[in-house]
Amino acid sequence: MKDEIELTMKTERVAVELMKDVELTQSDIARLILETIELLGDLPRELTRLELINLLRDTLRAGVEVMKSASQTVTLSEAAWASVEARKNLRPASLRDLRHFIRRILRVEDVGELSLRSMTTAQCRHILAEAFGASQSSYVKGRAVLHSVFAYGIRQEWCDVNPVTKIEVPKVQENPIKPLAPAEVDKLKLAARRPEHRDMRFSLSLLLYSGLRPAEVSRLQMSDISWEEQIVIIRPQVSKTGGGRIVPLRGVQGLRQEDCRIPRDWERKWHALRHAAGFATWQADACRHTFASYHAAYFRNIPELQLEMGHRDATLLRSRYMAPALKKDAVVFWRGAGL
């Protein structure tokens, strides 16, 4: 009995010595151990003393790793701009667009300093509603951008989950855009024949009769034109979607090959041409929609049109680009192809 008492006293002295630099009493430590055992549920049941010690040690180590991981995070603002920097090789227009959406996200009050790791789906939903709630298409784009910030954060181990994943993507109703009427096409052609706009004639033919996007025309190199095979090669670095395609070179009748150039300051010249043609307002990609609608009405070949437009399937083509067009208007459009 005396030996047991002496052993107990010795053990208590060792415990006191071990804990002399920790501001916790033995009762504090006992309570923490009991709480841990309770939280572990059935795991400690029927364990020996040594097994229980090992279980508590493993639990402590796991908890420490979680706490360390939780401290290794950044703010939403830091993560957002770091994700932009990681994509600095995007095309200038795409990078400009990305920065614009990041700024709109961070303009929401008090969100920039939020810890990326601790952010919730509810907070992300609030950010999207505040920043993009007025426009469904902007909301979808903003959601994609915010999702990409968290995806980048996960790769950098700044957070463990992407709370944006649980936010549903609203279905955007795409409204078909009416093709330009033959008389409107003629206005553009007449304006392009004026001396001050003649350097845009080739560009206009590519927009109307090859279905290129304005940005694709502005980036085009003359080496991408095959006059012998009468085709235009849209390389991945030129295409909006990053996929290459080949389209027929149409509508260049009456143009000398040496006059077929893409002028500098293309955006300004394209705006000036539309203004000269009498268009006070302009629907984005109106020429591309005109091409698709009249191509479908005249050639009746959806697979071919899909290839020329560079679409993976015909869904977007049918829902957005192929506005109903009269066959007689399509005939006028294609038989009058040329600048």
GROMACS .gro file of C-alpha atoms in nm:
model
  339
    1MET     CA    1   0.000   0.000   0.000
    2LYS     CA    2   0.281   0.237   0.096
    3ASP     CA    3   0.459   0.160  -0.233
    4GLU     CA    4   0.144   0.241  -0.430
    5ILE     CA    5   0.103   0.575  -0.250
    6GLU     CA    6   0.468   0.665  -0.315
    7LEU     CA    7   0.429   0.569  -0.685
    8THR     CA    8   0.116   0.781  -0.714
    9MET     CA    9   0.286   1.080  -0.552
   10LYS     CA   10   0.587   1.037  -0.778
   11THR     CA   11   0.362   1.021  -1.085
   12GLU     CA   12   0.179   1.338  -0.976
   13ARG     CA   13   0.511   1.519  -0.926
   14VAL     CA   14   0.620   1.415  -1.277
   15ALA     CA   15   0.287   1.534  -1.416
   16VAL     CA   16   0.319   1.869  -1.240
   17GLU     CA   17   0.677   1.907  -1.368
   18LEU     CA   18   0.569   1.824  -1.725
   19MET     CA   19   0.284   2.077  -1.713
   20LYS     CA   20   0.473   2.358  -1.536
   21ASP     CA   21   0.485   2.572  -1.854
   22VAL     CA   22   0.123   2.505  -1.949
   23GLU     CA   23  -0.152   2.710  -1.791
   24LEU     CA   24  -0.382   2.411  -1.746
   25THR     CA   25  -0.466   2.229  -1.426
   26GLN     CA   26  -0.482   1.853  -1.399
   27SER     CA   27  -0.860   1.881  -1.376
   28ASP     CA   28  -0.861   2.083  -1.701
   29ILE     CA   29  -0.663   1.810  -1.871
   30ALA     CA   30  -0.888   1.540  -1.730
   31ARG     CA   31  -1.198   1.717  -1.861
   32LEU     CA   32  -1.044   1.753  -2.209
   33ILE     CA   33  -0.955   1.384  -2.216
   34LEU     CA   34  -1.304   1.281  -2.106
   35GLU     CA   35  -1.464   1.510  -2.369
   36THR     CA   36  -1.239   1.357  -2.636
   37ILE     CA   37  -1.332   1.003  -2.530
   38GLU     CA   38  -1.702   1.096  -2.540
   39LEU     CA   39  -1.666   1.247  -2.889
   40LEU     CA   40  -1.494   0.931  -3.011
   41GLY     CA   41  -1.811   0.736  -2.932
   42ASP     CA   42  -1.766   0.360  -2.945
   43LEU     CA   43  -1.402   0.371  -3.058
   44PRO     CA   44  -1.248   0.370  -2.703
   45ARG     CA   45  -1.476   0.095  -2.578
   46GLU     CA   46  -1.297  -0.212  -2.437
   47LEU     CA   47  -0.951  -0.076  -2.518
   48THR     CA   48  -0.657  -0.138  -2.288
   49ARG     CA   49  -0.484   0.157  -2.127
   50LEU     CA   50  -0.204   0.151  -2.385
   51GLU     CA   51  -0.449   0.120  -2.674
   52LEU     CA   52  -0.651   0.412  -2.538
   53ILE     CA   53  -0.337   0.625  -2.509
   54ASN     CA   54  -0.247   0.549  -2.872
   55LEU     CA   55  -0.601   0.632  -2.986
   56LEU     CA   56  -0.594   0.966  -2.802
   57ARG     CA   57  -0.249   1.039  -2.947
   58ASP     CA   58  -0.370   0.968  -3.304
   59THR     CA   59  -0.678   1.183  -3.245
   60LEU     CA   60  -0.463   1.468  -3.118
   61ARG     CA   61  -0.229   1.447  -3.416
   62ALA     CA   62  -0.518   1.444  -3.663
   63GLY     CA   63  -0.668   1.747  -3.493
   64VAL     CA   64  -0.335   1.932  -3.507
   65GLU     CA   65  -0.310   1.865  -3.881
   66VAL     CA   66  -0.659   2.006  -3.932
   67MET     CA   67  -0.572   2.318  -3.732
   68LYS     CA   68  -0.248   2.368  -3.926
   69SER     CA   69  -0.431   2.321  -4.253
   70ALA     CA   70  -0.699   2.569  -4.147
   71SER     CA   71  -0.434   2.830  -4.080
   72GLN     CA   72  -0.282   2.786  -4.427
   73THR     CA   73  -0.534   2.986  -4.622
   74VAL     CA   74  -0.573   3.323  -4.792
   75THR     CA   75  -0.850   3.576  -4.837
   76LEU     CA   76  -1.096   3.563  -5.125
   77SER     CA   77  -0.931   3.871  -5.274
   78GLU     CA   78  -0.583   3.718  -5.261
   79ALA     CA   79  -0.704   3.391  -5.412
   80ALA     CA   80  -0.903   3.566  -5.685
   81TRP     CA   81  -0.613   3.776  -5.811
   82ALA     CA   82  -0.372   3.483  -5.779
   83SER     CA   83  -0.604   3.276  -5.999
   84VAL     CA   84  -0.603   3.558  -6.257
   85GLU     CA   85  -0.223   3.571  -6.251
   86ALA     CA   86  -0.213   3.195  -6.310
   87ARG     CA   87  -0.412   3.248  -6.631
   88LYS     CA   88  -0.214   3.545  -6.763
   89ASN     CA   89  -0.150   3.359  -7.089
   90LEU     CA   90  -0.515   3.397  -7.190
   91ARG     CA   91  -0.594   3.616  -7.488
   92PRO     CA   92  -0.601   3.986  -7.391
   93ALA     CA   93  -0.978   4.008  -7.441
   94SER     CA   94  -1.042   3.696  -7.231
   95LEU     CA   95  -0.809   3.819  -6.957
   96ARG     CA   96  -0.980   4.158  -6.959
   97ASP     CA   97  -1.317   3.987  -6.926
   98LEU     CA   98  -1.194   3.771  -6.638
   99ARG     CA   99  -1.058   4.072  -6.449
  100HIS     CA  100  -1.386   4.254  -6.499
  101PHE     CA  101  -1.583   3.972  -6.335
  102ILE     CA  102  -1.333   3.940  -6.049
  103ARG     CA  103  -1.370   4.312  -5.975
  104ARG     CA  104  -1.748   4.281  -5.970
  105ILE     CA  105  -1.725   3.992  -5.724
  106LEU     CA  106  -1.488   4.180  -5.493
  107ARG     CA  107  -1.701   4.496  -5.501
  108VAL     CA  108  -1.963   4.316  -5.292
  109GLU     CA  109  -1.933   4.465  -4.946
  110ASP     CA  110  -1.701   4.293  -4.696
  111VAL     CA  111  -1.627   3.984  -4.908
  112GLY     CA  112  -1.268   4.050  -5.013
  113GLU     CA  113  -1.124   3.973  -4.668
  114LEU     CA  114  -1.323   3.655  -4.611
  115SER     CA  115  -1.109   3.348  -4.544
  116LEU     CA  116  -1.127   3.129  -4.853
  117ARG     CA  117  -1.124   2.808  -4.647
  118SER     CA  118  -1.416   2.909  -4.427
  119MET     CA  119  -1.648   3.042  -4.697
  120THR     CA  120  -1.987   2.872  -4.731
  121THR     CA  121  -2.224   2.806  -5.017
  122ALA     CA  122  -2.467   3.058  -4.867
  123GLN     CA  123  -2.200   3.329  -4.876
  124CYS     CA  124  -2.112   3.247  -5.237
  125ARG     CA  125  -2.478   3.254  -5.337
  126HIS     CA  126  -2.510   3.599  -5.172
  127ILE     CA  127  -2.204   3.726  -5.363
  128LEU     CA  128  -2.343   3.609  -5.697
  129ALA     CA  129  -2.685   3.759  -5.627
  130GLU     CA  130  -2.535   4.096  -5.528
  131ALA     CA  131  -2.284   4.113  -5.813
  132PHE     CA  132  -2.478   3.955  -6.099
  133GLY     CA  133  -2.842   3.925  -5.994
  134ALA     CA  134  -2.961   4.173  -6.257
  135SER     CA  135  -2.855   3.955  -6.550
  136GLN     CA  136  -2.901   3.581  -6.578
  137SER     CA  137  -2.624   3.540  -6.835
  138SER     CA  138  -2.383   3.745  -6.619
  139TYR     CA  139  -2.484   3.534  -6.317
  140VAL     CA  140  -2.387   3.217  -6.504
  141LYS     CA  141  -2.056   3.368  -6.610
  142GLY     CA  142  -1.991   3.505  -6.260
  143ARG     CA  143  -2.063   3.165  -6.108
  144ALA     CA  144  -1.811   3.004  -6.342
  145VAL     CA  145  -1.546   3.262  -6.246
  146LEU     CA  146  -1.608   3.223  -5.871
  147HIS     CA  147  -1.601   2.845  -5.911
  148SER     CA  148  -1.263   2.873  -6.083
  149VAL     CA  149  -1.123   3.079  -5.793
  150PHE     CA  150  -1.206   2.801  -5.545
  151ALA     CA  151  -1.078   2.535  -5.785
  152TYR     CA  152  -0.747   2.718  -5.798
  153GLY     CA  153  -0.753   2.752  -5.419
  154ILE     CA  154  -0.796   2.376  -5.379
  155ARG     CA  155  -0.493   2.315  -5.602
  156GLN     CA  156  -0.292   2.555  -5.385
  157GLU     CA  157  -0.425   2.384  -5.066
  158TRP     CA  158  -0.584   2.712  -4.951
  159CYS     CA  159  -0.919   2.537  -4.911
  160ASP     CA  160  -1.057   2.184  -4.917
  161VAL     CA  161  -1.394   2.215  -5.089
  162ASN     CA  162  -1.554   2.427  -5.358
  163PRO     CA  163  -1.876   2.572  -5.211
  164VAL     CA  164  -1.984   2.706  -5.552
  165THR     CA  165  -2.039   2.350  -5.677
  166LYS     CA  166  -2.365   2.331  -5.478
  167ILE     CA  167  -2.504   2.646  -5.643
  168GLU     CA  168  -2.736   2.550  -5.925
  169VAL     CA  169  -2.667   2.693  -6.271
  170PRO     CA  170  -2.973   2.883  -6.394
  171LYS     CA  171  -3.084   2.796  -6.744
  172VAL     CA  172  -3.034   3.094  -6.969
  173GLN     CA  173  -3.301   3.142  -7.231
  174GLU     CA  174  -3.121   3.229  -7.552
  175ASN     CA  175  -3.328   3.459  -7.770
  176PRO     CA  176  -3.274   3.405  -8.144
  177ILE     CA  177  -3.124   3.704  -8.320
  178LYS     CA  178  -3.293   3.806  -8.643
  179PRO     CA  179  -3.069   3.788  -8.948
  180LEU     CA  180  -3.000   4.108  -9.135
  181ALA     CA  181  -3.251   4.169  -9.411
  182PRO     CA  182  -3.111   4.169  -9.768
  183ALA     CA  183  -3.154   4.549  -9.778
  184GLU     CA  184  -2.945   4.582  -9.459
  185VAL     CA  185  -2.675   4.359  -9.607
  186ASP     CA  186  -2.670   4.585  -9.914
  187LYS     CA  187  -2.620   4.891  -9.691
  188LEU     CA  188  -2.308   4.735  -9.542
  189LYS     CA  189  -2.176   4.642  -9.886
  190LEU     CA  190  -2.236   4.991 -10.026
  191ALA     CA  191  -2.063   5.151  -9.727
  192ALA     CA  192  -1.765   4.916  -9.776
  193ARG     CA  193  -1.727   5.038 -10.135
  194ARG     CA  194  -1.662   5.395 -10.026
  195PRO     CA  195  -1.294   5.492 -10.052
  196GLU     CA  196  -1.259   5.549  -9.676
  197HIS     CA  197  -1.391   5.198  -9.597
  198ARG     CA  198  -1.257   4.993  -9.888
  199ASP     CA  199  -0.996   4.827  -9.665
  200MET     CA  200  -1.288   4.660  -9.480
  201ARG     CA  201  -1.438   4.488  -9.785
  202PHE     CA  202  -1.251   4.161  -9.731
  203SER     CA  203  -1.334   4.164  -9.360
  204LEU     CA  204  -1.703   4.214  -9.439
  205SER     CA  205  -1.702   3.918  -9.678
  206LEU     CA  206  -1.551   3.697  -9.407
  207LEU     CA  207  -1.815   3.809  -9.156
  208LEU     CA  208  -2.112   3.767  -9.388
  209TYR     CA  209  -2.023   3.472  -9.612
  210SER     CA  210  -1.777   3.266  -9.405
  211GLY     CA  211  -1.946   3.317  -9.066
  212LEU     CA  212  -1.635   3.429  -8.880
  213ARG     CA  213  -1.665   3.610  -8.549
  214PRO     CA  214  -1.542   3.972  -8.545
  215ALA     CA  215  -1.259   3.880  -8.305
  216GLU     CA  216  -1.154   3.596  -8.535
  217VAL     CA  217  -1.136   3.830  -8.834
  218SER     CA  218  -0.932   4.085  -8.640
  219ARG     CA  219  -0.676   3.816  -8.540
  220LEU     CA  220  -0.656   3.649  -8.880
  221GLN     CA  221  -0.319   3.625  -9.056
  222MET     CA  222  -0.303   3.633  -9.434
  223SER     CA  223  -0.104   3.309  -9.420
  224ASP     CA  224  -0.427   3.148  -9.293
  225ILE     CA  225  -0.594   3.211  -9.631
  226SER     CA  226  -0.553   2.948  -9.903
  227TRP     CA  227  -0.643   3.117 -10.230
  228GLU     CA  228  -0.576   2.801 -10.427
  229GLU     CA  229  -0.822   2.592 -10.224
  230GLN     CA  230  -1.050   2.889 -10.142
  231ILE     CA  231  -1.055   2.820  -9.769
  232VAL     CA  232  -0.993   3.007  -9.446
  233ILE     CA  233  -0.805   2.827  -9.168
  234ILE     CA  234  -0.922   2.933  -8.820
  235ARG     CA  235  -0.640   2.826  -8.591
  236PRO     CA  236  -0.703   2.744  -8.221
  237GLN     CA  237  -0.526   3.060  -8.103
  238VAL     CA  238  -0.761   3.265  -8.322
  239SER     CA  239  -1.086   3.085  -8.241
  240LYS     CA  240  -1.306   3.196  -7.951
  241THR     CA  241  -1.345   2.841  -7.820
  242GLY     CA  242  -0.983   2.736  -7.874
  243GLY     CA  243  -1.077   2.482  -8.143
  244GLY     CA  244  -0.958   2.512  -8.501
  245ARG     CA  245  -1.175   2.478  -8.810
  246ILE     CA  246  -1.171   2.532  -9.184
  247VAL     CA  247  -1.440   2.731  -9.364
  248PRO     CA  248  -1.497   2.803  -9.732
  249LEU     CA  249  -1.378   3.140  -9.861
  250ARG     CA  250  -1.693   3.289 -10.010
  251GLY     CA  251  -1.805   3.633 -10.117
  252VAL     CA  252  -1.471   3.754 -10.251
  253GLN     CA  253  -1.586   3.792 -10.612
  254GLY     CA  254  -1.478   4.130 -10.741
  255LEU     CA  255  -1.195   4.161 -10.488
  256ARG     CA  256  -0.835   4.151 -10.603
  257GLN     CA  257  -0.619   3.921 -10.396
  258GLU     CA  258  -0.374   4.203 -10.322
  259ASP     CA  259  -0.664   4.408 -10.177
  260CYS     CA  260  -0.768   4.134  -9.936
  261ARG     CA  261  -0.603   4.246  -9.614
  262ILE     CA  262  -0.702   4.280  -9.250
  263PRO     CA  263  -0.645   4.646  -9.159
  264ARG     CA  264  -0.494   4.770  -8.837
  265ASP     CA  265  -0.718   4.928  -8.575
  266TRP     CA  266  -0.979   4.679  -8.689
  267GLU     CA  267  -1.237   4.734  -8.412
  268ARG     CA  268  -1.256   5.108  -8.480
  269LYS     CA  269  -1.283   5.055  -8.856
  270TRP     CA  270  -1.559   4.794  -8.811
  271HIS     CA  271  -1.756   5.035  -8.594
  272ALA     CA  272  -1.703   5.314  -8.849
  273LEU     CA  273  -1.827   5.092  -9.134
  274ARG     CA  274  -2.148   5.006  -8.947
  275HIS     CA  275  -2.205   5.373  -8.866
  276ALA     CA  276  -2.152   5.466  -9.233
  277ALA     CA  277  -2.409   5.203  -9.330
  278GLY     CA  278  -2.667   5.375  -9.107
  279PHE     CA  279  -2.672   5.136  -8.811
  280ALA     CA  280  -2.725   5.339  -8.493
  281THR     CA  281  -2.736   5.017  -8.287
  282TRP     CA  282  -2.583   4.678  -8.356
  283GLN     CA  283  -2.659   4.331  -8.225
  284ALA     CA  284  -2.343   4.142  -8.131
  285ASP     CA  285  -2.241   3.888  -8.399
  286ALA     CA  286  -2.525   3.998  -8.627
  287CYS     CA  287  -2.330   3.897  -8.937
  288ARG     CA  288  -2.257   3.552  -8.795
  289HIS     CA  289  -2.626   3.502  -8.716
  290THR     CA  290  -2.713   3.620  -9.067
  291PHE     CA  291  -2.469   3.371  -9.217
  292ALA     CA  292  -2.610   3.081  -9.011
  293SER     CA  293  -2.977   3.160  -9.078
  294TYR     CA  294  -2.936   3.203  -9.453
  295HIS     CA  295  -2.700   2.904  -9.477
  296ALA     CA  296  -2.961   2.680  -9.312
  297ALA     CA  297  -3.244   2.815  -9.529
  298TYR     CA  298  -3.051   2.791  -9.855
  299PHE     CA  299  -2.820   2.486  -9.829
  300ARG     CA  300  -3.034   2.277  -9.590
  301ASN     CA  301  -2.723   2.109  -9.453
  302ILE     CA  302  -2.704   2.134  -9.073
  303PRO     CA  303  -2.396   1.906  -9.026
  304GLU     CA  304  -2.198   2.118  -9.272
  305LEU     CA  305  -2.314   2.440  -9.107
  306GLN     CA  306  -2.218   2.303  -8.766
  307LEU     CA  307  -1.865   2.234  -8.888
  308GLU     CA  308  -1.831   2.577  -9.042
  309MET     CA  309  -1.956   2.747  -8.726
  310GLY     CA  310  -1.720   2.544  -8.508
  311HIS     CA  311  -1.991   2.409  -8.275
  312ARG     CA  312  -1.952   2.073  -8.101
  313ASP     CA  313  -2.318   1.992  -8.151
  314ALA     CA  314  -2.623   2.149  -8.310
  315THR     CA  315  -2.795   2.251  -7.984
  316LEU     CA  316  -2.664   2.609  -7.971
  317LEU     CA  317  -2.693   2.634  -8.346
  318ARG     CA  318  -3.064   2.553  -8.340
  319SER     CA  319  -3.153   2.752  -8.025
  320ARG     CA  320  -2.960   3.071  -8.090
  321TYR     CA  321  -2.823   3.105  -8.441
  322MET     CA  322  -3.084   2.962  -8.673
  323ALA     CA  323  -3.358   3.221  -8.664
  324PRO     CA  324  -3.631   3.144  -8.917
  325ALA     CA  325  -3.539   3.297  -9.252
  326LEU     CA  326  -3.741   3.310  -9.571
  327LYS     CA  327  -3.603   3.104  -9.856
  328LYS     CA  328  -3.639   3.399 -10.096
  329ASP     CA  329  -3.423   3.617  -9.867
  330ALA     CA  330  -3.164   3.339  -9.843
  331VAL     CA  331  -3.156   3.313 -10.223
  332VAL     CA  332  -3.098   3.688 -10.254
  333PHE     CA  333  -2.824   3.672  -9.989
  334TRP     CA  334  -2.626   3.388 -10.145
  335ARG     CA  335  -2.675   3.476 -10.512
  336GLY     CA  336  -2.560   3.827 -10.427
  337ALA     CA  337  -2.253   3.702 -10.242
  338GLY     CA  338  -1.963   3.930 -10.319
  339LEU     CA  339  -1.848   4.278 -10.243
   0.00000   0.00000   0.00000
